[in-house]
Short mmCIF file of C-alpha atoms in Angstrom, two decimals:
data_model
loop_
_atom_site.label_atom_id
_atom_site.label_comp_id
_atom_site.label_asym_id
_atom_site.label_seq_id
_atom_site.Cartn_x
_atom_site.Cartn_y
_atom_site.Cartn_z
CA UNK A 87 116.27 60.98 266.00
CA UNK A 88 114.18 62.63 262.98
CA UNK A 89 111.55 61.13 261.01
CA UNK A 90 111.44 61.93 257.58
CA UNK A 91 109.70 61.19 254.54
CA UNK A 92 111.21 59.24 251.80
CA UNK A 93 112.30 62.11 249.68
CA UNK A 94 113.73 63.63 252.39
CA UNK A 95 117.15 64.86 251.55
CA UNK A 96 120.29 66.36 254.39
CA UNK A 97 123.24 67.85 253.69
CA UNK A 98 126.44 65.90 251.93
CA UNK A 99 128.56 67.99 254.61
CA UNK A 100 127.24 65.55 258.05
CA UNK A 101 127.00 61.69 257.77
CA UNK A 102 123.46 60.91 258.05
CA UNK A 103 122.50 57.47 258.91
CA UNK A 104 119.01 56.82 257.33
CA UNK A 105 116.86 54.04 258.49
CA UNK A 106 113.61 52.47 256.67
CA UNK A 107 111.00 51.17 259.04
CA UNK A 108 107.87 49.62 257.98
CA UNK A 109 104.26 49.34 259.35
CA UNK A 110 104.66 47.17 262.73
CA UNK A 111 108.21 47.51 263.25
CA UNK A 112 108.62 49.21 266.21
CA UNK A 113 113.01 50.30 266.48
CA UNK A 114 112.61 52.81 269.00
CA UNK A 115 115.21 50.35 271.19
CA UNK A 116 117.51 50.48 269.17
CA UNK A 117 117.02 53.59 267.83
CA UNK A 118 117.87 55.01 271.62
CA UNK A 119 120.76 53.21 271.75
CA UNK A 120 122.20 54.84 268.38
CA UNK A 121 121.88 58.03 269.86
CA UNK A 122 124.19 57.26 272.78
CA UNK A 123 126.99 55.49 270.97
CA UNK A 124 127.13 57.52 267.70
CA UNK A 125 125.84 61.04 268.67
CA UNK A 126 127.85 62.38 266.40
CA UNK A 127 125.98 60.61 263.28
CA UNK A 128 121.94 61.73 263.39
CA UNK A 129 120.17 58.64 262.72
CA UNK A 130 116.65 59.85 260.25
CA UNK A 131 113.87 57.45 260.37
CA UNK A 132 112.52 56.85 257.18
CA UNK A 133 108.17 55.47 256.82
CA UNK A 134 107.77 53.24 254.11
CA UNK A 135 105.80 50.08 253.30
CA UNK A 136 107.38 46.98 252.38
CA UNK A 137 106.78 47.13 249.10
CA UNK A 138 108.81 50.12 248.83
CA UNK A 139 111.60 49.18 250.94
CA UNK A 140 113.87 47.12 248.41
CA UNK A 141 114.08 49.84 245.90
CA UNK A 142 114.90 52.46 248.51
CA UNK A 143 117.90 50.41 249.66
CA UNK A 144 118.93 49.85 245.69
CA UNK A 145 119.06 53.52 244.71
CA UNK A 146 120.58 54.66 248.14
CA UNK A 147 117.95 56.34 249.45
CA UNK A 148 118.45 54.55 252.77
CA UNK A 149 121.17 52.54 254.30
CA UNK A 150 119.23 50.03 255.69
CA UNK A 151 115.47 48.80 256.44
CA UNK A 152 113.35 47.09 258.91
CA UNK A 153 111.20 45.21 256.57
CA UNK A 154 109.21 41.84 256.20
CA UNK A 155 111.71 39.27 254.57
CA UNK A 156 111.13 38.00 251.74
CA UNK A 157 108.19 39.77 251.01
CA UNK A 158 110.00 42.92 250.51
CA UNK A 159 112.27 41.43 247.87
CA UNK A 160 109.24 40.54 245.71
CA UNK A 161 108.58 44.40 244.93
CA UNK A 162 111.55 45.74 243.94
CA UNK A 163 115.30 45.73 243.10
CA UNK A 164 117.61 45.51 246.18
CA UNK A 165 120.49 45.23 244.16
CA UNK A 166 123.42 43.37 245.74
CA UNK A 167 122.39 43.41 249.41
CA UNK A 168 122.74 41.39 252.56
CA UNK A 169 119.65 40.43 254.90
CA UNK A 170 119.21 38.72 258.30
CA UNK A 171 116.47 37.57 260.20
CA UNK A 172 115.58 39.44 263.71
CA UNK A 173 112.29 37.87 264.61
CA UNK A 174 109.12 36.01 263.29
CA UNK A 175 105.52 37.08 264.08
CA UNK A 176 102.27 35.46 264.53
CA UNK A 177 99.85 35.52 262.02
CA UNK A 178 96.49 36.38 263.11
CA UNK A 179 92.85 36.55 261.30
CA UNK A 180 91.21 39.71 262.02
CA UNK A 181 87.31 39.16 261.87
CA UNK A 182 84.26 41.33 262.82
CA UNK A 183 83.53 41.38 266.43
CA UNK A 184 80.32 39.05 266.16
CA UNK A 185 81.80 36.56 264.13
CA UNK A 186 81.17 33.46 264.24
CA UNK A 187 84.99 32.58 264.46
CA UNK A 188 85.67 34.51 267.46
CA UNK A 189 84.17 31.51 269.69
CA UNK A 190 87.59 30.02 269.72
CA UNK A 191 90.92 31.44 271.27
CA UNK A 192 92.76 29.99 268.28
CA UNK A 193 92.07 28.43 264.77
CA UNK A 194 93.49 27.09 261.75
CA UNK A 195 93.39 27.56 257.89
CA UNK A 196 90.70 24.57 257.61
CA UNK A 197 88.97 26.90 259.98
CA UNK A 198 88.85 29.60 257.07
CA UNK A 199 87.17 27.74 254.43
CA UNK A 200 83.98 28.92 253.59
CA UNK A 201 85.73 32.83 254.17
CA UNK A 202 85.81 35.35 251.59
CA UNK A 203 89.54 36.63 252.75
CA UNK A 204 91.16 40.05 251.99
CA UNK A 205 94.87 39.75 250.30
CA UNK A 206 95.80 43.44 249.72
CA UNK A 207 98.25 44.63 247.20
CA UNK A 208 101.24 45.51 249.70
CA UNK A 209 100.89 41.76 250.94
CA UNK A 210 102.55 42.20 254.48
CA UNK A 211 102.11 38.15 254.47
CA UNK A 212 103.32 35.26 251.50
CA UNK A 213 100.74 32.47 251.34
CA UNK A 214 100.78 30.10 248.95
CA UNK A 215 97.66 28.19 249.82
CA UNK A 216 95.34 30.38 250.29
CA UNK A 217 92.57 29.47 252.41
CA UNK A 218 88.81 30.13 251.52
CA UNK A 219 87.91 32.38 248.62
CA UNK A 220 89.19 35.16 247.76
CA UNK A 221 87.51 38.87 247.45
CA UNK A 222 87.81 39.89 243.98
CA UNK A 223 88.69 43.64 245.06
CA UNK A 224 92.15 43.71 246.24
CA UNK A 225 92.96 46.84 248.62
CA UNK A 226 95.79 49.11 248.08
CA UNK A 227 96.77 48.53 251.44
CA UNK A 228 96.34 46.86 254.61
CA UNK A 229 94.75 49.55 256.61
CA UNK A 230 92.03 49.55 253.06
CA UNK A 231 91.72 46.22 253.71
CA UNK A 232 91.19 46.57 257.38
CA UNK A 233 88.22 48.82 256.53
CA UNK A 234 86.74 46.32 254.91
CA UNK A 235 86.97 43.96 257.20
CA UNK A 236 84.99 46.07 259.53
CA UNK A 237 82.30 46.86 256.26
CA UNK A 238 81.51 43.05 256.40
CA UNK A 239 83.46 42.71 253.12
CA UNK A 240 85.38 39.71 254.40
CA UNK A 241 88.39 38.25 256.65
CA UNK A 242 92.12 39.23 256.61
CA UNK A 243 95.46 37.61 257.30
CA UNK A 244 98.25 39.89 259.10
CA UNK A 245 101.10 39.91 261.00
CA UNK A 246 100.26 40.32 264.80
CA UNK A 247 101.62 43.68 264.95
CA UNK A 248 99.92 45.29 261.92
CA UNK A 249 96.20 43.46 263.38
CA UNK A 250 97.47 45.53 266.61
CA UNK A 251 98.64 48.91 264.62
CA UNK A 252 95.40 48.84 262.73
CA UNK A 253 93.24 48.20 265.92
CA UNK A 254 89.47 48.95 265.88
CA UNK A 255 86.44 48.51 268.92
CA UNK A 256 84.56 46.85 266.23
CA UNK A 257 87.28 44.36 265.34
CA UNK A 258 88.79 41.30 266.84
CA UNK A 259 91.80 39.16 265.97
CA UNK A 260 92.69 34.98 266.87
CA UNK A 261 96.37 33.88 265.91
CA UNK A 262 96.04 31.05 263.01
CA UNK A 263 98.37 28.33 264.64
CA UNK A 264 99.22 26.47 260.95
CA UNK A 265 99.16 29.82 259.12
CA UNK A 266 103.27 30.54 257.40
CA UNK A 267 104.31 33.48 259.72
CA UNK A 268 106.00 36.94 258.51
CA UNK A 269 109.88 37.36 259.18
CA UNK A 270 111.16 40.93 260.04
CA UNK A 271 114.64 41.43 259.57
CA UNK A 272 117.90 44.11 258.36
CA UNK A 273 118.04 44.46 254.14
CA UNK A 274 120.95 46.73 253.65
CA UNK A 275 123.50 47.15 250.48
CA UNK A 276 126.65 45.74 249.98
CA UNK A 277 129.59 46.10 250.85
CA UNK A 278 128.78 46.61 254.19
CA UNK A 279 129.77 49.87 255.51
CA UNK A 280 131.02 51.17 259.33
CA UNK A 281 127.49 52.57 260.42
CA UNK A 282 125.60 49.85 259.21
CA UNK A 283 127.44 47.19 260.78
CA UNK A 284 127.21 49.65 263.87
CA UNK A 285 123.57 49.13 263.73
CA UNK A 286 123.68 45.40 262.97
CA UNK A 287 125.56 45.26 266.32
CA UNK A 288 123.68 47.05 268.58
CA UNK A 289 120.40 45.13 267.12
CA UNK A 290 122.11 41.99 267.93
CA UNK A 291 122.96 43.45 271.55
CA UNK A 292 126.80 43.62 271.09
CA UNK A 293 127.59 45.84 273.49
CA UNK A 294 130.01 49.44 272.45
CA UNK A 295 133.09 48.28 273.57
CA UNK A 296 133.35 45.17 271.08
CA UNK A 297 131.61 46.70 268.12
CA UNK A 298 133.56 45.89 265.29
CA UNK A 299 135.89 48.58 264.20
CA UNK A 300 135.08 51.11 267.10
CA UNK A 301 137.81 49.53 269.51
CA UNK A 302 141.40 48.27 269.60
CA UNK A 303 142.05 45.00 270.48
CA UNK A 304 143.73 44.19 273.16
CA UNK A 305 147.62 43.24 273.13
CA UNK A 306 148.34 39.59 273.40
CA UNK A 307 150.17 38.71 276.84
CA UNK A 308 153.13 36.72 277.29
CA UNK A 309 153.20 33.11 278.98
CA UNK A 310 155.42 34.78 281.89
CA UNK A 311 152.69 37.85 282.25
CA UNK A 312 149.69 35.49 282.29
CA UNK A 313 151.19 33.21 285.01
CA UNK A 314 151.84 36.91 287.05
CA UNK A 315 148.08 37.44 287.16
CA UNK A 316 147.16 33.90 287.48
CA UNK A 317 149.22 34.27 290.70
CA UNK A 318 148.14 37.62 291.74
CA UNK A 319 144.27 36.64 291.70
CA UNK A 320 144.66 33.84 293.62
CA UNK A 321 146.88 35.41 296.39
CA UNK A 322 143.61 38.23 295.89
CA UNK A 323 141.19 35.42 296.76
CA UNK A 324 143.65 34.21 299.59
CA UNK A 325 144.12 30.68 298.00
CA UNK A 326 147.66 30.96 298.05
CA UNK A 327 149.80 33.34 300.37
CA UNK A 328 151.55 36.52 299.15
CA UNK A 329 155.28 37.37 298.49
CA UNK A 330 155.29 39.23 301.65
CA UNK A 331 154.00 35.91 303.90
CA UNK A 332 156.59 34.40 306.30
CA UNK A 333 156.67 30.31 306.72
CA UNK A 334 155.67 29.17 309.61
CA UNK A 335 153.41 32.24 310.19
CA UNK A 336 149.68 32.15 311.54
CA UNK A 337 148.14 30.60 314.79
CA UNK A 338 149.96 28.60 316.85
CA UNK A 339 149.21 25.15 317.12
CA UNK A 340 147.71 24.10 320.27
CA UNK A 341 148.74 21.36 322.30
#
């Protein structure tokens, strides 16, 4: 595995399989399991936020991303791609450490509405109703915006795992239980191509030997050569005797 930059550039000569991962997203899984099936392909992990993700995929600068769906779509041009859904995380407010909302394990928008709340620029989250009022300063990012949060500037909606990646002593997070949540999934290009649909299937845990296109399928058996084994595992398993058996063999019957 390498991690690169997003400029990074490899030689034409050796298939490179370059992966976008955003803030959060943690592929180190699957990333381990790439390196055992397709050693022969290096796999380059590529940093970028989400808002950066679509256009990397659309000019080929990667051959697939981890991203937040559909917020990545919203930033850039994808071009003709396909997407799936892997997960969905929980959206949590992160709040100072003596605020007043961290008296409950749990809350709800209504819970936010006399907040002044955070929405940076790379929005890792899509509200539509927006709870409370908004700080006129928007952050370039989320870690800016965590900053804030911790200057007293006001609250912030994140995914879980960014609330987690951006942890502080002096901060505190509570999952908002009515809050929309943030979808990470696969954005890749079309058509599809062999290593990408390699990577689809070991993030959906198909397992080596029935990954599409590595493996030959089996040859169909005839009626007479499925009734051979049919018979041959249940003589195995004793239900029935073998060829070799003679009649009338066994214990002899008492009288």
């Amino acid at each position: 595995m390498v991690v690169t930059t997003p400029d990074a550039t490899t030689s034409d000569d050796a298939p490179v399989f370059r992966l976008a991962f955003v803030p959060g997203a943690m592929p180190g899984k699957w990333v381990r399991i790439w390196e055992q099936r397709r050693p022969d392909v290096p796999l380059e992990l590529v940093a970028l936020d989400v808002a950066d993700c679509a256009e990397a995929v659309g000019q080929g600068r990667v051959q697939m991303a981890i991203t937040r769906l559909p917020e990545a779509l919203g930033h850039g041009d994808a071009g003709a791609h396909h997407s799936i859904d892997l997960y969905e995380e929980t959206t949590v407010v992160v709040v100072p450490k003596d605020h007043v909302l961290t008296a409950g394990d749990e809350m709800t928008l209504a819970d936010l509405a006399d907040e002044q709340v955070l929405w940076p620029l790379d929005e890792p989250l899509t509200v539509t109703q927006r709870p409370g009022s908004a700080v006129s300063h928007r952050p370039e990012t989320t870690g800016d915006a965590i900053e804030l949060v911790a200057a007293g500037i006001g609250v912030l909606l994140v995914p879980q795992s960014l609330a987690r990646l951006h942890h502080r002593k002096d901060l505190v997070h509570r999952p908002v239980t009515d809050a929309p949540t943030s979808t990470v999934g696969l954005l890749w290009p079309q058509p599809t191509t062999e290593l990408a649909d390699e990577f689809i299937g070991i993030v959906r845990g198909r397992k080596a030997t029935s990954s599409r296109g590595r493996s030959e399928e089996a040859p169909k058996r005839s009626a007479r050569e499925k009734a051979a084994a049919k018979r041959a595992a249940r003589e195995a398993a004793g239900k029935i005797p073998g060829k070799g058996a003679r009649r009338g063999s066994g214990r002899p019957n008492r009288r």
